[in-house]
PDB file of C-alpha atoms in Angstrom:
ATOM      1  CA  UNK A   1     -25.079   8.636  -4.158  1.00  0.00           C
ATOM      2  CA  UNK A   2     -24.975   4.923  -3.117  1.00  0.00           C
ATOM      3  CA  UNK A   3     -25.216   3.619  -6.609  1.00  0.00           C
ATOM      4  CA  UNK A   4     -22.059   5.861  -8.289  1.00  0.00           C
ATOM      5  CA  UNK A   5     -20.146   4.942  -5.324  1.00  0.00           C
ATOM      6  CA  UNK A   6     -20.853   1.101  -6.758  1.00  0.00           C
ATOM      7  CA  UNK A   7     -20.834   1.730 -10.092  1.00  0.00           C
ATOM      8  CA  UNK A   8     -17.463   3.673  -9.840  1.00  0.00           C
ATOM      9  CA  UNK A   9     -16.104   0.895  -7.727  1.00  0.00           C
ATOM     10  CA  UNK A  10     -16.973  -1.559 -10.955  1.00  0.00           C
ATOM     11  CA  UNK A  11     -15.339   0.525 -12.888  1.00  0.00           C
ATOM     12  CA  UNK A  12     -12.274   1.401 -11.379  1.00  0.00           C
ATOM     13  CA  UNK A  13     -11.915  -2.885 -10.523  1.00  0.00           C
ATOM     14  CA  UNK A  14     -12.588  -3.761 -13.927  1.00  0.00           C
ATOM     15  CA  UNK A  15      -9.947  -1.016 -14.536  1.00  0.00           C
ATOM     16  CA  UNK A  16      -7.541  -2.385 -12.295  1.00  0.00           C
ATOM     17  CA  UNK A  17      -7.712  -6.245 -13.202  1.00  0.00           C
ATOM     18  CA  UNK A  18      -6.456  -4.777 -17.352  1.00  0.00           C
ATOM     19  CA  UNK A  19      -3.317  -2.354 -16.014  1.00  0.00           C
ATOM     20  CA  UNK A  20      -3.342  -4.832 -12.932  1.00  0.00           C
ATOM     21  CA  UNK A  21       0.955  -5.092 -14.593  1.00  0.00           C
ATOM     22  CA  UNK A  22       1.658  -1.460 -14.888  1.00  0.00           C
ATOM     23  CA  UNK A  23       0.798  -0.922 -11.471  1.00  0.00           C
ATOM     24  CA  UNK A  24       2.640  -3.878  -9.738  1.00  0.00           C
ATOM     25  CA  UNK A  25       5.693  -2.026 -12.026  1.00  0.00           C
ATOM     26  CA  UNK A  26       4.560   1.962 -10.189  1.00  0.00           C
ATOM     27  CA  UNK A  27       4.806  -0.215  -7.064  1.00  0.00           C
ATOM     28  CA  UNK A  28       8.088  -1.624  -7.523  1.00  0.00           C
ATOM     29  CA  UNK A  29      10.121   1.753  -8.862  1.00  0.00           C
ATOM     30  CA  UNK A  30       8.078   3.075  -5.532  1.00  0.00           C
ATOM     31  CA  UNK A  31      10.102   0.437  -3.780  1.00  0.00           C
ATOM     32  CA  UNK A  32      13.080   1.377  -5.057  1.00  0.00           C
ATOM     33  CA  UNK A  33      13.009   5.120  -4.655  1.00  0.00           C
ATOM     34  CA  UNK A  34      13.099   4.182  -0.916  1.00  0.00           C
ATOM     35  CA  UNK A  35      15.670   1.972  -0.790  1.00  0.00           C
ATOM     36  CA  UNK A  36      17.723   4.248  -2.448  1.00  0.00           C
ATOM     37  CA  UNK A  37      16.799   7.497  -0.353  1.00  0.00           C
ATOM     38  CA  UNK A  38      17.182   5.259   2.795  1.00  0.00           C
ATOM     39  CA  UNK A  39      21.246   4.244   1.536  1.00  0.00           C
ATOM     40  CA  UNK A  40      21.162   8.364   0.254  1.00  0.00           C
ATOM     41  CA  UNK A  41      20.034   9.348   3.959  1.00  0.00           C
ATOM     42  CA  UNK A  42      22.724   7.402   5.966  1.00  0.00           C
ATOM     43  CA  UNK A  43      25.204   8.171   3.226  1.00  0.00           C
ATOM     44  CA  UNK A  44      24.809  12.251   4.063  1.00  0.00           C
ATOM     45  CA  UNK A  45      24.536  10.811   7.940  1.00  0.00           C
ATOM     46  CA  UNK A  46      27.701  10.165   7.485  1.00  0.00           C
ATOM     47  CA  UNK A  47      29.251  12.615   5.643  1.00  0.00           C
ATOM     48  CA  UNK A  48      27.707  15.311   8.283  1.00  0.00           C
ATOM     49  CA  UNK A  49      29.033  13.402  11.449  1.00  0.00           C
ATOM     50  CA  UNK A  50      25.806  13.735  12.878  1.00  0.00           C
ATOM     51  CA  UNK A  51      24.971   9.279  12.567  1.00  0.00           C
ATOM     52  CA  UNK A  52      23.362   8.110  16.383  1.00  0.00           C
ATOM     53  CA  UNK A  53      24.259   4.237  15.994  1.00  0.00           C
ATOM     54  CA  UNK A  54      20.692   3.382  17.506  1.00  0.00           C
ATOM     55  CA  UNK A  55      18.974   6.451  14.804  1.00  0.00           C
ATOM     56  CA  UNK A  56      20.599   4.466  12.492  1.00  0.00           C
ATOM     57  CA  UNK A  57      19.996   0.737  13.130  1.00  0.00           C
ATOM     58  CA  UNK A  58      15.923   1.618  13.355  1.00  0.00           C
ATOM     59  CA  UNK A  59      16.309   3.004  10.266  1.00  0.00           C
ATOM     60  CA  UNK A  60      18.024   0.721   8.557  1.00  0.00           C
ATOM     61  CA  UNK A  61      15.806  -1.874   9.648  1.00  0.00           C
ATOM     62  CA  UNK A  62      12.368  -0.736  10.007  1.00  0.00           C
ATOM     63  CA  UNK A  63      13.150   1.199   5.586  1.00  0.00           C
ATOM     64  CA  UNK A  64      14.056  -2.194   5.318  1.00  0.00           C
ATOM     65  CA  UNK A  65      11.360  -3.895   6.296  1.00  0.00           C
ATOM     66  CA  UNK A  66       9.424  -0.854   4.347  1.00  0.00           C
ATOM     67  CA  UNK A  67      10.394  -1.558   0.022  1.00  0.00           C
ATOM     68  CA  UNK A  68      11.283  -5.772   0.579  1.00  0.00           C
ATOM     69  CA  UNK A  69       6.661  -5.137   1.870  1.00  0.00           C
ATOM     70  CA  UNK A  70       6.759  -2.659  -1.374  1.00  0.00           C
ATOM     71  CA  UNK A  71       8.184  -6.036  -3.739  1.00  0.00           C
ATOM     72  CA  UNK A  72       5.820  -8.896  -2.263  1.00  0.00           C
ATOM     73  CA  UNK A  73       2.710  -6.525  -2.554  1.00  0.00           C
ATOM     74  CA  UNK A  74       4.582  -5.800  -6.586  1.00  0.00           C
ATOM     75  CA  UNK A  75       4.835  -9.270  -7.049  1.00  0.00           C
ATOM     76  CA  UNK A  76       1.880 -10.793  -5.236  1.00  0.00           C
ATOM     77  CA  UNK A  77      -0.276  -7.969  -7.339  1.00  0.00           C
ATOM     78  CA  UNK A  78      -0.525 -10.624 -10.120  1.00  0.00           C
ATOM     79  CA  UNK A  79       0.641 -13.582  -8.277  1.00  0.00           C
ATOM     80  CA  UNK A  80      -0.923 -14.501  -4.991  1.00  0.00           C
ATOM     81  CA  UNK A  81      -0.652 -16.956  -2.899  1.00  0.00           C
ATOM     82  CA  UNK A  82      -4.185 -16.950  -2.131  1.00  0.00           C
ATOM     83  CA  UNK A  83      -6.723 -16.114  -5.410  1.00  0.00           C
ATOM     84  CA  UNK A  84      -3.363 -16.235  -7.727  1.00  0.00           C
ATOM     85  CA  UNK A  85      -5.438 -16.585 -10.512  1.00  0.00           C
ATOM     86  CA  UNK A  86      -8.966 -14.397  -9.866  1.00  0.00           C
ATOM     87  CA  UNK A  87      -7.161 -10.790 -11.165  1.00  0.00           C
ATOM     88  CA  UNK A  88      -6.749 -13.027 -15.054  1.00  0.00           C
ATOM     89  CA  UNK A  89      -9.872 -14.049 -14.386  1.00  0.00           C
ATOM     90  CA  UNK A  90     -11.894 -10.771 -14.164  1.00  0.00           C
ATOM     91  CA  UNK A  91      -9.196  -8.666 -16.592  1.00  0.00           C
ATOM     92  CA  UNK A  92     -10.688 -11.407 -19.065  1.00  0.00           C
ATOM     93  CA  UNK A  93     -14.309 -11.050 -18.402  1.00  0.00           C
ATOM     94  CA  UNK A  94     -14.189  -7.182 -18.580  1.00  0.00           C
ATOM     95  CA  UNK A  95     -11.912  -7.707 -22.133  1.00  0.00           C
ATOM     96  CA  UNK A  96     -15.070  -9.601 -22.849  1.00  0.00           C
ATOM     97  CA  UNK A  97     -18.650  -8.037 -21.350  1.00  0.00           C
ATOM     98  CA  UNK A  98     -17.165  -4.710 -20.387  1.00  0.00           C
ATOM     99  CA  UNK A  99     -17.294  -3.772 -16.804  1.00  0.00           C
ATOM    100  CA  UNK A 100     -21.116  -3.813 -15.981  1.00  0.00           C
ATOM    101  CA  UNK A 101     -20.724  -6.871 -17.846  1.00  0.00           C
ATOM    102  CA  UNK A 102     -17.953  -8.601 -15.826  1.00  0.00           C
ATOM    103  CA  UNK A 103     -19.005  -7.802 -12.049  1.00  0.00           C
ATOM    104  CA  UNK A 104     -22.452  -9.105 -13.393  1.00  0.00           C
ATOM    105  CA  UNK A 105     -21.111 -12.392 -14.909  1.00  0.00           C
ATOM    106  CA  UNK A 106     -18.210 -13.276 -11.817  1.00  0.00           C
ATOM    107  CA  UNK A 107     -18.823 -16.149  -9.746  1.00  0.00           C
ATOM    108  CA  UNK A 108     -19.054 -15.177  -5.797  1.00  0.00           C
ATOM    109  CA  UNK A 109     -15.909 -13.396  -4.483  1.00  0.00           C
ATOM    110  CA  UNK A 110     -13.891 -12.685  -7.303  1.00  0.00           C
ATOM    111  CA  UNK A 111     -14.783  -9.297  -7.398  1.00  0.00           C
ATOM    112  CA  UNK A 112     -14.200  -8.878  -4.238  1.00  0.00           C
ATOM    113  CA  UNK A 113     -11.016 -10.598  -4.416  1.00  0.00           C
ATOM    114  CA  UNK A 114      -9.610  -7.916  -6.438  1.00  0.00           C
ATOM    115  CA  UNK A 115     -10.871  -5.355  -4.932  1.00  0.00           C
ATOM    116  CA  UNK A 116      -9.444  -6.577  -1.681  1.00  0.00           C
ATOM    117  CA  UNK A 117      -6.023  -5.845  -3.655  1.00  0.00           C
ATOM    118  CA  UNK A 118      -6.929  -3.210  -5.008  1.00  0.00           C
ATOM    119  CA  UNK A 119      -7.310  -1.488  -1.739  1.00  0.00           C
ATOM    120  CA  UNK A 120      -3.891  -3.051  -1.561  1.00  0.00           C
ATOM    121  CA  UNK A 121      -2.079  -1.667  -3.830  1.00  0.00           C
ATOM    122  CA  UNK A 122      -3.249   1.879  -2.206  1.00  0.00           C
ATOM    123  CA  UNK A 123      -2.444   0.836   0.464  1.00  0.00           C
ATOM    124  CA  UNK A 124       1.050   0.068  -0.163  1.00  0.00           C
ATOM    125  CA  UNK A 125       1.795   3.042  -2.505  1.00  0.00           C
ATOM    126  CA  UNK A 126       0.620   5.107   0.696  1.00  0.00           C
ATOM    127  CA  UNK A 127       3.117   3.624   2.374  1.00  0.00           C
ATOM    128  CA  UNK A 128       5.913   3.947   0.330  1.00  0.00           C
ATOM    129  CA  UNK A 129       5.007   7.744  -0.228  1.00  0.00           C
ATOM    130  CA  UNK A 130       5.350   8.246   3.620  1.00  0.00           C
ATOM    131  CA  UNK A 131       8.494   6.608   3.597  1.00  0.00           C
ATOM    132  CA  UNK A 132       9.669   8.638   0.615  1.00  0.00           C
ATOM    133  CA  UNK A 133       9.080  11.256   2.414  1.00  0.00           C
ATOM    134  CA  UNK A 134      10.554  10.903   5.336  1.00  0.00           C
ATOM    135  CA  UNK A 135      13.791  10.237   3.159  1.00  0.00           C
ATOM    136  CA  UNK A 136      13.093  13.775   2.103  1.00  0.00           C
ATOM    137  CA  UNK A 137      12.450  15.380   5.338  1.00  0.00           C
ATOM    138  CA  UNK A 138      15.603  14.228   7.263  1.00  0.00           C
ATOM    139  CA  UNK A 139      18.273  14.634   3.814  1.00  0.00           C
ATOM    140  CA  UNK A 140      16.966  17.944   4.466  1.00  0.00           C
ATOM    141  CA  UNK A 141      16.967  18.143   8.368  1.00  0.00           C
ATOM    142  CA  UNK A 142      21.113  17.618   8.223  1.00  0.00           C
ATOM    143  CA  UNK A 143      21.659  19.942   5.837  1.00  0.00           C
ATOM    144  CA  UNK A 144      19.472  22.416   7.710  1.00  0.00           C
ATOM    145  CA  UNK A 145      21.582  22.335  10.191  1.00  0.00           C
ATOM    146  CA  UNK A 146      24.635  22.237   9.267  1.00  0.00           C
ATOM    147  CA  UNK A 147      24.051  25.435   6.988  1.00  0.00           C
ATOM    148  CA  UNK A 148      23.965  23.868   3.589  1.00  0.00           C
ATOM    149  CA  UNK A 149      23.666  25.537   0.817  1.00  0.00           C
ATOM    150  CA  UNK A 150      20.867  26.452  -1.173  1.00  0.00           C
ATOM    151  CA  UNK A 151      19.215  27.376   2.990  1.00  0.00           C
ATOM    152  CA  UNK A 152      15.705  28.419   1.053  1.00  0.00           C
ATOM    153  CA  UNK A 153      15.970  25.107  -1.218  1.00  0.00           C
ATOM    154  CA  UNK A 154      16.988  22.523   2.401  1.00  0.00           C
ATOM    155  CA  UNK A 155      14.085  24.594   3.992  1.00  0.00           C
ATOM    156  CA  UNK A 156      11.238  24.395   1.654  1.00  0.00           C
ATOM    157  CA  UNK A 157      11.774  20.473   0.780  1.00  0.00           C
ATOM    158  CA  UNK A 158      11.404  20.305   4.668  1.00  0.00           C
ATOM    159  CA  UNK A 159       8.706  22.040   4.774  1.00  0.00           C
ATOM    160  CA  UNK A 160       6.965  19.703   2.470  1.00  0.00           C
ATOM    161  CA  UNK A 161       8.104  16.363   3.894  1.00  0.00           C
ATOM    162  CA  UNK A 162       8.588  17.787   7.545  1.00  0.00           C
ATOM    163  CA  UNK A 163       5.304  15.820   8.132  1.00  0.00           C
ATOM    164  CA  UNK A 164       7.006  12.472   7.721  1.00  0.00           C
ATOM    165  CA  UNK A 165       9.187  12.017  10.543  1.00  0.00           C
ATOM    166  CA  UNK A 166       6.756  11.990  13.782  1.00  0.00           C
ATOM    167  CA  UNK A 167       7.299   8.716  15.304  1.00  0.00           C
ATOM    168  CA  UNK A 168       3.206   8.100  14.818  1.00  0.00           C
ATOM    169  CA  UNK A 169       3.902   8.419  11.428  1.00  0.00           C
ATOM    170  CA  UNK A 170       5.794   6.230  11.445  1.00  0.00           C
ATOM    171  CA  UNK A 171       4.285   3.176  12.873  1.00  0.00           C
ATOM    172  CA  UNK A 172       1.039   4.577  10.850  1.00  0.00           C
ATOM    173  CA  UNK A 173       2.996   3.752   8.030  1.00  0.00           C
ATOM    174  CA  UNK A 174       4.310  -0.199   9.098  1.00  0.00           C
ATOM    175  CA  UNK A 175       0.124  -0.454  10.027  1.00  0.00           C
ATOM    176  CA  UNK A 176      -0.938   0.274   6.501  1.00  0.00           C
ATOM    177  CA  UNK A 177       1.656  -1.719   5.206  1.00  0.00           C
ATOM    178  CA  UNK A 178       1.050  -4.671   6.809  1.00  0.00           C
ATOM    179  CA  UNK A 179      -2.961  -4.688   5.952  1.00  0.00           C
ATOM    180  CA  UNK A 180      -1.649  -4.082   2.572  1.00  0.00           C
ATOM    181  CA  UNK A 181      -0.032  -7.648   2.754  1.00  0.00           C
ATOM    182  CA  UNK A 182      -2.739  -8.850   3.963  1.00  0.00           C
ATOM    183  CA  UNK A 183      -5.470  -7.742   1.209  1.00  0.00           C
ATOM    184  CA  UNK A 184      -2.981  -8.150  -1.868  1.00  0.00           C
ATOM    185  CA  UNK A 185      -2.070 -11.688  -0.775  1.00  0.00           C
ATOM    186  CA  UNK A 186      -5.701 -12.859  -0.639  1.00  0.00           C
ATOM    187  CA  UNK A 187      -5.432 -12.741   3.754  1.00  0.00           C
ATOM    188  CA  UNK A 188      -8.298 -10.784   4.119  1.00  0.00           C
ATOM    189  CA  UNK A 189     -11.149 -11.792   1.829  1.00  0.00           C
ATOM    190  CA  UNK A 190     -10.188 -15.747   2.559  1.00  0.00           C
ATOM    191  CA  UNK A 191     -10.460 -13.788   6.812  1.00  0.00           C
ATOM    192  CA  UNK A 192     -13.456 -11.491   5.730  1.00  0.00           C
ATOM    193  CA  UNK A 193     -15.198 -14.673   4.555  1.00  0.00           C
ATOM    194  CA  UNK A 194     -14.682 -16.954   7.773  1.00  0.00           C
ATOM    195  CA  UNK A 195     -15.431 -14.018  10.047  1.00  0.00           C
ATOM    196  CA  UNK A 196     -18.783 -13.694   8.109  1.00  0.00           C
ATOM    197  CA  UNK A 197     -19.576 -17.688   7.958  1.00  0.00           C
ATOM    198  CA  UNK A 198     -19.075 -16.924  11.625  1.00  0.00           C
ATOM    199  CA  UNK A 199     -21.390 -14.392  12.446  1.00  0.00           C
ATOM    200  CA  UNK A 200     -24.270 -16.096  11.073  1.00  0.00           C
ATOM    201  CA  UNK A 201     -24.034 -19.202  12.766  1.00  0.00           C
ATOM    202  CA  UNK A 202     -24.293 -16.253  15.957  1.00  0.00           C
ATOM    203  CA  UNK A 203     -27.962 -15.303  14.525  1.00  0.00           C
ATOM    204  CA  UNK A 204     -30.569 -18.162  14.820  1.00  0.00           C
ATOM    205  CA  UNK A 205     -32.250 -19.320  12.422  1.00  0.00           C
ATOM    206  CA  UNK A 206     -36.680 -19.108  13.036  1.00  0.00           C
ATOM    207  CA  UNK A 207     -37.515 -22.684  13.425  1.00  0.00           C
ATOM    208  CA  UNK A 208     -40.333 -23.478  10.780  1.00  0.00           C
ATOM    209  CA  UNK A 209     -44.096 -23.072  12.836  1.00  0.00           C
ATOM    210  CA  UNK A 210     -45.491 -27.059  11.540  1.00  0.00           C
ATOM    211  CA  UNK A 211     -48.961 -26.793   9.974  1.00  0.00           C
ATOM    212  CA  UNK A 212     -51.448 -28.864  11.449  1.00  0.00           C
TER     213      UNK A 212
END
């Protein structure tokens, strides 16, 4: 089982290195959707005269942070401040040797860095999906409260996205976005390397027994 999991991970990272440009564009698109959805939500709130000052400021600030996080993640997928050339080098090896061959020929740390970026891209996409659902739930909730028509449409829209309005979901999404930034920027890789070295210093090395 572990062999198949490792094989799948190697193939996934190799494919990620080949399609990182398309993935970056997808994150930009999702970030734009969150931006437009947030602005549309507040237009609806204002038009329906159900705007609360503190909640508006809170949601604008939070949504601004999240779509900005999405854009940063998208840029760093191809231009990371740390180890930014790892994806390009792995992609060249994948094209030359295939997924498995590139894994064995990659220098130490290169595969792990690209894997971290792939995880960061997935986490960023997950964060943006949460806030798209939040925008849809907010808009549909306003129309339900104001008896908007068709009522069945707004009820079904809120029913499918209502989970996103809970506070713990917001907090979790922000945490996921922060972790995504650490992964795509290369900080997570360097931090993991430093932590591994620190742990290795805690393990005493056996002293060789002198031979008579």
